[in-house]
CSV table of C-alpha atoms and ligand atoms in Angstrom, one decimal:
chain,number,residue,atom,x,y,z
A,1,MET,CA,-14.5,37.6,-22.2
A,2,THR,CA,-11.7,36.7,-19.8
A,3,LEU,CA,-12.9,34.9,-16.7
A,4,PRO,CA,-12.1,36.3,-13.3
A,5,ALA,CA,-9.7,33.5,-12.2
A,6,ARG,CA,-7.3,33.9,-9.4
A,7,PRO,CA,-4.1,35.6,-10.8
A,8,GLU,CA,-2.0,32.6,-9.6
A,9,LEU,CA,-3.9,30.3,-12.0
A,10,ALA,CA,-3.0,32.3,-15.0
A,11,GLY,CA,-1.0,30.1,-17.4
A,12,ALA,CA,-0.9,27.3,-14.8
A,13,ALA,CA,-1.2,23.8,-16.4
A,14,PRO,CA,-3.1,21.0,-14.6
A,15,TYR,CA,-1.1,18.0,-13.2
A,16,GLY,CA,-0.3,16.1,-16.4
A,17,ALA,CA,1.9,13.1,-16.5
A,18,PRO,CA,1.4,12.0,-20.1
A,19,GLN,CA,-1.2,9.2,-20.4
A,20,LEU,CA,-0.1,7.5,-23.6
A,21,ALA,CA,-1.3,4.1,-24.8
A,22,VAL,CA,2.2,2.5,-25.3
A,23,PRO,CA,3.1,-1.2,-24.6
A,24,VAL,CA,5.4,-0.5,-21.6
A,25,ARG,CA,4.2,2.1,-19.1
A,26,LEU,CA,6.6,2.8,-16.4
A,27,ASN,CA,6.0,6.4,-15.7
A,28,VAL,CA,3.7,6.9,-12.7
A,29,ASN,CA,5.0,4.3,-10.2
A,30,GLU,CA,1.9,2.2,-10.4
A,31,ASN,CA,2.0,-1.5,-9.4
A,32,PRO,CA,2.3,-3.2,-12.8
A,33,TYR,CA,0.5,-6.3,-11.7
A,34,ALA,CA,-3.3,-6.3,-12.0
A,35,PRO,CA,-5.1,-7.3,-8.8
A,36,PRO,CA,-5.3,-11.1,-8.4
A,37,ALA,CA,-8.6,-12.8,-9.4
A,38,ALA,CA,-9.6,-13.4,-5.8
A,39,VAL,CA,-9.2,-9.7,-5.0
A,40,ILE,CA,-11.3,-8.7,-8.0
A,41,ALA,CA,-14.0,-11.0,-6.9
A,42,ALA,CA,-14.0,-9.7,-3.4
A,43,ILE,CA,-14.1,-6.1,-4.6
A,44,ALA,CA,-17.1,-6.9,-6.8
A,45,SER,CA,-19.0,-8.6,-4.0
A,46,ARG,CA,-18.4,-5.8,-1.5
A,47,VAL,CA,-19.2,-3.2,-4.1
A,48,LYS,CA,-22.5,-5.0,-5.0
A,49,ALA,CA,-23.6,-4.9,-1.4
A,50,ALA,CA,-22.7,-1.2,-1.3
A,51,ALA,CA,-24.6,-0.5,-4.5
A,52,ALA,CA,-27.7,-2.0,-2.9
A,53,GLN,CA,-27.7,0.9,-0.5
A,54,ALA,CA,-26.6,3.6,-2.9
A,55,ASN,CA,-29.7,5.7,-2.1
A,56,ARG,CA,-28.2,6.4,1.3
A,57,TYR,CA,-25.2,8.6,2.1
A,58,PRO,CA,-22.1,6.5,3.1
A,59,ASP,CA,-20.8,6.3,6.6
A,60,ARG,CA,-19.1,9.7,6.7
A,61,ASP,CA,-16.6,8.6,9.3
A,62,PHE,CA,-15.8,5.3,7.4
A,63,THR,CA,-15.6,3.5,10.8
A,64,GLU,CA,-15.1,0.0,9.4
A,65,LEU,CA,-12.4,1.2,7.0
A,66,ARG,CA,-10.6,3.1,9.7
A,67,HIS,CA,-10.4,-0.1,11.8
A,68,ALA,CA,-9.1,-2.1,8.8
A,69,LEU,CA,-6.4,0.5,8.1
A,70,ARG,CA,-5.4,0.5,11.7
A,71,ASP,CA,-5.1,-3.3,11.7
A,72,TYR,CA,-3.1,-3.2,8.5
A,73,LEU,CA,-0.6,-0.6,9.9
A,74,ALA,CA,-0.3,-2.7,13.1
A,75,GLU,CA,0.7,-5.7,11.0
A,76,GLU,CA,2.9,-3.8,8.4
A,77,SER,CA,4.8,-1.6,10.8
A,78,GLN,CA,4.2,-3.1,14.3
A,79,ALA,CA,2.1,0.0,15.0
A,80,THR,CA,-0.1,-1.8,17.5
A,81,TYR,CA,-0.7,1.4,19.6
A,82,LEU,CA,-2.8,3.2,17.1
A,83,SER,CA,-6.6,3.5,17.6
A,84,ALA,CA,-9.1,4.0,14.8
A,85,ASP,CA,-9.7,7.6,15.7
A,86,GLN,CA,-6.0,8.2,14.8
A,87,ILE,CA,-6.7,7.2,11.2
A,88,TRP,CA,-7.9,9.5,8.5
A,89,ALA,CA,-8.6,8.6,4.8
A,90,ALA,CA,-9.6,10.4,1.6
A,91,ASN,CA,-9.6,10.0,-2.2
A,92,GLY,CA,-5.9,9.4,-2.5
A,93,SER,CA,-3.2,10.7,-0.2
A,94,ASN,CA,-3.1,13.9,-2.3
A,95,GLU,CA,-6.5,14.7,-0.9
A,96,VAL,CA,-5.4,13.7,2.6
A,97,MET,CA,-2.5,16.2,2.3
A,98,LEU,CA,-4.8,18.9,0.9
A,99,HIS,CA,-6.9,18.4,4.1
A,100,VAL,CA,-3.8,19.0,6.1
A,101,LEU,CA,-3.1,22.2,4.3
A,102,GLN,CA,-6.7,23.3,4.6
A,103,ALA,CA,-6.6,22.7,8.4
A,104,PHE,CA,-3.1,23.9,9.1
A,105,GLY,CA,-2.0,26.1,6.2
A,106,GLY,CA,-3.8,29.1,4.8
A,107,PRO,CA,-3.3,32.8,4.0
A,108,GLY,CA,-0.3,34.3,5.9
A,109,ARG,CA,1.1,30.8,6.5
A,110,THR,CA,3.9,28.9,5.0
A,111,VAL,CA,4.5,25.3,4.0
A,112,THR,CA,7.9,23.9,3.3
A,113,SER,CA,9.6,20.7,2.0
A,114,PHE,CA,13.0,19.8,0.7
A,115,SER,CA,13.6,19.8,-3.1
A,116,PRO,CA,13.8,17.9,-5.3
A,117,THR,CA,10.6,16.3,-4.0
A,118,TYR,CA,7.0,15.5,-5.0
A,119,SER,CA,5.8,17.9,-7.7
A,120,MET,CA,2.3,18.2,-6.2
A,121,TYR,CA,3.3,19.9,-2.9
A,122,PRO,CA,3.5,23.4,-4.4
A,123,GLU,CA,0.0,22.8,-5.9
A,124,TYR,CA,-1.5,22.0,-2.5
A,125,ALA,CA,0.1,25.2,-1.3
A,126,ARG,CA,-1.3,27.3,-4.1
A,127,ASP,CA,-4.8,25.8,-3.8
A,128,THR,CA,-5.0,26.6,-0.1
A,129,PHE,CA,-3.4,30.1,-0.3
A,130,THR,CA,-0.4,28.9,1.6
A,131,THR,CA,3.1,30.3,0.8
A,132,TRP,CA,5.4,27.6,-0.7
A,133,LEU,CA,9.0,28.1,0.5
A,134,PRO,CA,11.0,24.9,-0.1
A,135,GLY,CA,14.5,24.2,1.2
A,136,GLU,CA,17.0,22.1,-0.6
A,137,ARG,CA,18.4,18.6,-0.4
A,138,GLU,CA,22.1,17.9,-0.7
A,139,PRO,CA,23.6,16.9,-4.1
A,140,ASP,CA,23.2,13.3,-3.0
A,141,PHE,CA,19.5,14.0,-2.2
A,142,SER,CA,20.0,13.5,1.5
A,143,ILE,CA,18.7,16.1,4.0
A,144,ASP,CA,21.4,17.9,6.1
A,145,LEU,CA,19.8,18.3,9.5
A,146,GLU,CA,21.4,21.5,10.4
A,147,ARG,CA,20.6,23.1,7.1
A,148,ALA,CA,17.0,21.9,7.3
A,149,ILE,CA,16.6,23.3,10.8
A,150,GLY,CA,18.1,26.6,9.6
A,151,HIS,CA,15.6,26.7,6.8
A,152,ILE,CA,12.7,25.9,9.1
A,153,ASP,CA,13.8,28.7,11.5
A,154,GLN,CA,14.1,31.1,8.6
A,155,THR,CA,10.7,30.3,7.0
A,156,ASN,CA,8.6,29.5,10.0
A,157,PRO,CA,6.3,27.1,8.3
A,158,SER,CA,3.0,25.8,9.9
A,159,VAL,CA,3.4,22.6,7.8
A,160,VAL,CA,6.5,20.7,6.8
A,161,LEU,CA,6.1,18.0,4.2
A,162,LEU,CA,8.8,15.3,4.2
A,163,ALA,CA,8.6,12.6,1.6
A,164,SER,CA,10.4,9.4,2.7
A,165,PRO,CA,11.0,7.4,0.6
A,166,ASN,CA,11.2,10.5,-1.5
A,167,ASN,CA,9.7,11.0,-5.0
A,168,PRO,CA,11.5,11.3,-7.5
A,169,THR,CA,14.8,10.3,-5.9
A,170,GLY,CA,13.6,7.1,-4.1
A,171,THR,CA,15.8,8.0,-1.1
A,172,ALA,CA,14.6,7.5,2.5
A,173,VAL,CA,15.3,10.0,5.3
A,174,PRO,CA,17.1,8.4,8.3
A,175,PRO,CA,14.9,8.0,11.3
A,176,ALA,CA,17.2,10.0,13.5
A,177,THR,CA,16.7,13.0,11.1
A,178,ILE,CA,12.9,12.6,11.1
A,179,GLU,CA,12.9,12.5,14.9
A,180,ALA,CA,15.2,15.5,15.2
A,181,LEU,CA,12.8,17.4,12.9
A,182,ALA,CA,9.9,16.3,15.0
A,183,LYS,CA,11.5,17.6,18.1
A,184,HIS,CA,12.4,20.9,16.4
A,185,THR,CA,8.9,21.5,15.0
A,186,ALA,CA,6.9,20.5,18.1
A,187,GLY,CA,4.5,23.3,19.1
A,188,ARG,CA,5.2,25.3,15.9
A,189,ALA,CA,4.3,23.1,12.9
A,190,ILE,CA,2.7,20.0,11.6
A,191,LEU,CA,5.3,17.5,10.3
A,192,VAL,CA,3.9,15.2,7.6
A,193,VAL,CA,6.0,12.2,6.7
A,194,ASP,CA,4.7,11.2,3.3
A,195,GLU,CA,5.3,7.4,3.1
A,196,ALA,CA,3.6,6.8,-0.2
A,197,TYR,CA,6.2,4.1,-1.0
A,198,ALA,CA,6.7,2.8,2.6
A,199,GLU,CA,5.9,-0.9,1.7
A,200,PHE,CA,8.9,-1.0,-0.7
A,201,ARG,CA,11.4,0.2,1.9
A,202,ARG,CA,14.5,-2.0,2.3
A,203,PRO,CA,15.1,-4.1,5.4
A,204,GLY,CA,16.5,-1.7,8.1
A,205,THR,CA,14.6,1.3,6.9
A,206,PRO,CA,11.9,1.9,9.6
A,207,SER,CA,8.6,3.6,9.1
A,208,ALA,CA,8.0,6.9,10.9
A,209,LEU,CA,4.8,5.4,12.4
A,210,ALA,CA,6.8,4.5,15.5
A,211,LEU,CA,7.0,8.2,16.3
A,212,VAL,CA,3.2,8.9,16.1
A,213,PRO,CA,2.5,8.1,19.8
A,214,ASN,CA,5.2,10.5,20.9
A,215,TYR,CA,4.4,13.6,18.9
A,216,ASN,CA,0.9,14.9,18.5
A,217,HIS,CA,2.0,17.2,15.6
A,218,LEU,CA,3.6,14.3,13.5
A,219,ALA,CA,1.5,12.5,10.9
A,220,VAL,CA,2.4,9.7,8.5
A,221,VAL,CA,0.6,9.6,5.2
A,222,ARG,CA,0.2,6.4,3.2
A,223,THR,CA,-1.6,5.4,0.1
A,224,MET,CA,-3.1,2.2,-1.5
A,225,SER,CA,-2.2,3.6,-4.9
A,226,LYS,CA,1.3,2.1,-5.1
A,227,ALA,CA,1.8,-1.1,-3.0
A,228,PHE,CA,-1.8,-2.2,-3.2
A,229,ALA,CA,-2.2,-2.1,-6.9
A,230,PHE,CA,-5.0,0.3,-6.3
A,231,ALA,CA,-4.2,3.5,-8.1
A,232,GLY,CA,-7.5,3.4,-9.9
A,233,VAL,CA,-9.6,3.4,-6.7
A,234,ARG,CA,-8.2,6.5,-5.0
A,235,LEU,CA,-7.6,5.7,-1.4
A,236,GLY,CA,-5.0,7.5,0.7
A,237,TYR,CA,-4.8,7.6,4.5
A,238,LEU,CA,-3.0,9.2,7.5
A,239,ALA,CA,-2.0,8.1,11.0
A,240,GLY,CA,-1.6,10.8,13.6
A,241,SER,CA,-2.9,12.0,16.9
A,242,ALA,CA,-6.7,12.0,17.4
A,243,GLU,CA,-6.4,15.7,18.0
A,244,LEU,CA,-4.8,16.3,14.5
A,245,VAL,CA,-7.3,13.9,12.9
A,246,GLY,CA,-10.1,15.9,14.5
A,247,TYR,CA,-9.1,19.1,12.5
A,248,LEU,CA,-9.0,17.1,9.2
A,249,ARG,CA,-12.5,15.9,9.9
A,250,THR,CA,-13.6,19.5,10.4
A,251,VAL,CA,-12.4,20.6,6.9
A,252,ARG,CA,-13.5,17.6,4.8
A,253,LEU,CA,-16.5,17.9,2.6
A,254,PRO,CA,-19.5,15.9,3.8
A,255,TYR,CA,-19.4,12.2,2.7
A,256,HIS,CA,-16.2,12.7,0.8
A,257,LEU,CA,-15.4,9.0,0.8
A,258,SER,CA,-18.0,7.2,-1.3
A,259,ALA,CA,-19.5,3.9,-0.2
A,260,ILE,CA,-18.1,2.3,-3.3
A,261,THR,CA,-14.6,3.4,-2.4
A,262,GLN,CA,-14.9,2.2,1.2
A,263,ALA,CA,-16.2,-1.2,0.0
A,264,ALA,CA,-13.4,-1.6,-2.5
A,265,ALA,CA,-10.7,-0.6,0.0
A,266,LEU,CA,-12.1,-3.0,2.6
A,267,ALA,CA,-11.9,-5.9,0.1
A,268,ALA,CA,-8.3,-5.1,-0.9
A,269,LEU,CA,-7.3,-4.9,2.8
A,270,GLU,CA,-8.8,-8.3,3.5
A,271,HIS,CA,-6.6,-9.7,0.7
A,272,ARG,CA,-3.4,-7.9,1.7
A,273,GLN,CA,-1.4,-11.1,1.9
A,274,ALA,CA,-1.7,-11.7,-1.8
A,275,LEU,CA,-1.0,-8.1,-2.7
A,276,MET,CA,2.1,-7.9,-0.5
A,277,ALA,CA,3.6,-10.8,-2.4
A,278,GLN,CA,3.6,-8.6,-5.4
A,279,VAL,CA,5.4,-5.9,-3.4
A,280,ALA,CA,8.2,-8.4,-2.5
A,281,GLN,CA,8.6,-9.2,-6.2
A,282,LEU,CA,8.7,-5.5,-7.1
A,283,CYS,CA,11.5,-4.9,-4.6
A,284,VAL,CA,13.6,-7.6,-6.2
A,285,THR,CA,12.9,-6.0,-9.6
A,286,ARG,CA,13.8,-2.6,-8.3
A,287,ASP,CA,17.2,-3.8,-7.1
A,288,TYR,CA,17.8,-5.7,-10.4
A,289,LEU,CA,16.9,-2.5,-12.3
A,290,ALA,CA,19.3,-0.4,-10.2
A,291,ALA,CA,22.1,-3.0,-10.6
A,292,LYS,CA,21.6,-3.1,-14.4
A,293,LEU,CA,21.7,0.6,-14.7
A,294,ARG,CA,24.8,0.9,-12.6
A,295,GLU,CA,26.5,-1.7,-14.8
A,296,ARG,CA,26.1,0.8,-17.6
A,297,ASP,CA,27.9,3.4,-15.4
A,298,LEU,CA,24.8,5.3,-14.8
A,299,GLU,CA,24.2,7.0,-11.4
A,300,VAL,CA,21.3,5.5,-9.4
A,301,PRO,CA,20.6,6.7,-5.9
A,302,ASP,CA,19.7,3.9,-3.5
A,303,SER,CA,15.9,3.5,-3.7
A,304,ASP,CA,13.5,2.4,-1.0
A,305,ALA,CA,10.6,2.8,-3.5
A,306,ASN,CA,9.2,1.0,-6.5
A,307,PHE,CA,11.2,3.1,-8.9
A,308,VAL,CA,14.7,4.4,-9.5
A,309,LEU,CA,16.1,7.7,-10.6
A,310,PHE,CA,19.0,7.4,-13.0
A,311,GLY,CA,21.3,9.7,-15.0
A,312,ARG,CA,22.9,11.9,-15.7
A,313,PHE,CA,22.3,12.8,-19.3
A,314,ALA,CA,23.3,15.9,-21.2
A,315,ASP,CA,20.0,15.7,-23.0
A,316,ARG,CA,17.5,13.7,-21.0
A,317,HIS,CA,14.6,14.6,-23.2
A,318,ALA,CA,16.3,12.9,-26.1
A,319,VAL,CA,16.7,9.7,-24.0
A,320,TRP,CA,13.1,9.9,-22.9
A,321,GLN,CA,11.9,10.4,-26.5
A,322,GLY,CA,14.1,7.6,-27.8
A,323,LEU,CA,12.5,5.2,-25.3
A,324,LEU,CA,9.0,6.4,-26.2
A,325,ASP,CA,9.8,5.8,-29.9
A,326,ARG,CA,10.6,2.2,-28.8
A,327,GLY,CA,7.2,1.9,-27.0
A,328,VAL,CA,8.5,2.6,-23.4
A,329,LEU,CA,7.1,5.5,-21.4
A,330,ILE,CA,9.1,6.7,-18.4
A,331,ARG,CA,9.1,10.0,-16.6
A,332,GLU,CA,11.0,13.1,-17.3
A,333,VAL,CA,11.0,14.6,-13.8
A,334,GLY,CA,13.3,15.9,-11.1
A,335,PRO,CA,16.6,17.7,-11.5
A,336,ASP,CA,17.9,18.3,-15.0
A,337,GLY,CA,19.9,15.3,-16.3
A,338,TRP,CA,17.9,12.7,-14.5
A,339,LEU,CA,15.0,10.3,-15.5
A,340,ARG,CA,12.8,8.2,-13.4
A,341,VAL,CA,11.6,4.7,-14.2
A,342,SER,CA,9.1,2.5,-12.2
A,343,ALA,CA,9.8,-1.2,-11.5
A,344,GLY,CA,7.5,-3.1,-14.0
A,345,THR,CA,6.8,-6.7,-14.4
A,346,GLU,CA,10.0,-8.7,-15.1
A,347,GLU,CA,9.2,-8.6,-18.8
A,348,GLU,CA,8.5,-4.9,-18.9
A,349,THR,CA,11.6,-4.2,-17.0
A,350,ASP,CA,13.7,-6.1,-19.5
A,351,LEU,CA,12.0,-4.4,-22.4
A,352,PHE,CA,12.9,-1.1,-20.8
A,353,LEU,CA,16.6,-2.1,-20.4
A,354,ASP,CA,16.8,-3.3,-24.0
A,355,ALA,CA,15.2,-0.2,-25.3
A,356,LEU,CA,17.6,1.9,-23.2
A,357,ALA,CA,20.6,0.0,-24.5
A,358,ASP,CA,19.4,0.6,-28.0
A,359,VAL,CA,19.0,4.3,-27.4
A,360,LEU,CA,22.3,4.8,-25.7
A,361,ASP,CA,24.4,2.5,-27.9
A,362,ALA,CA,22.9,3.7,-31.2
A,363,PRO,CA,25.3,5.4,-33.6
A,364,GLY,CA,25.2,9.1,-32.9
A,365,ARG,CA,24.0,8.3,-29.5
A,366,VAL,CA,21.9,10.7,-27.5
A,367,GLY,CA,22.2,11.8,-23.9
B,401,PLP,C1,2.2,8.7,-5.7
B,401,PLP,C2,2.5,9.6,-4.6
B,401,PLP,C3,1.5,9.9,-3.7
B,401,PLP,C4,0.1,9.3,-3.8
B,401,PLP,O1,-0.8,9.8,-4.4
B,401,PLP,P1,-2.3,9.2,-4.3
B,401,PLP,O2,-3.1,10.5,-4.3
B,401,PLP,O3,-2.5,8.5,-3.0
B,401,PLP,O4,-2.5,8.4,-5.5
B,401,PLP,C5,1.7,10.7,-2.6
B,401,PLP,N1,3.0,11.2,-2.4
B,401,PLP,C6,4.0,10.9,-3.2
B,401,PLP,C7,5.3,11.3,-2.9
B,401,PLP,C8,3.7,10.1,-4.3
B,401,PLP,O5,4.7,9.8,-5.2
């Protein structure tokens, strides 16, 4: 018997970056360093206290966590003007953006972004019955303001998703472009700046958080998955106007953020100094990785994230497979011809570079 699924789900595959148990895993932009022992201990102690009250529902407005996230953003981006009611959080920033689409998208409405970009955006659209009409980035993956504005005027979206630094290209959108898009979308759309990789941005690349007080329709989305070495916990968050956050609160399921999650996130935020030291090391590794790939005459867009895109290959799948055969898993994603690799530990990064040299220099080379 066939099941009465929505027609748009016919033949659709669930999100599925391969989870393979190989020695070097550089495929999903995780922080390669495990949390330091002090952080693990703090998580355990906070979670133990939360477990003692597990018979009760958690604080559904996660008040303490909102204050801690506000304080962290004030420190990280000089965003001292945010109040706790301007912060939202959910189980990963994917869920935060789903809340945005649930509140501001919907049947008869359109969401746009600029491709190539994060592969989950069309899924949020599908799952909220919102029409997905992306525009395009330029060949160097930058966003041409006039073209972007033309696309917005043509498609009339109620939500614009702008990843900066972008995945899978690593490229950041200049602040002047973001502000011009904020001005252009005021009163017509929500502008989400997805800053999943913000902590890895290079000096001189500002966060869009500075714009939050000036535009009640602009929201900045962050995550603890990448910089905080916290992908396994699932904690993403947003900073925006209290009015915008109010709508997200309306569409969330009751008690969506478990007491265990809230406890673990609070512990990690308390230990942010130790975790940010890892971020600084990863930025050094990212730049080293880009330099080494360029030495091989490969193209690498400037990255403000913890990964780089590199290419181009006539047969990228063969390169990806060749690396996997040597125990190195990276990601086959983005425009044809390109591959994406995350900055690993120094050892993992060198293992990747050695394996790549092996694949590309082998007799009867591929790619
Ligand atoms: C990794 C990533 C996210 C974060 O996802 P979580 O649900 O917070 O783990 C969001 N946006 C982009 C562009 C990403 O690459």
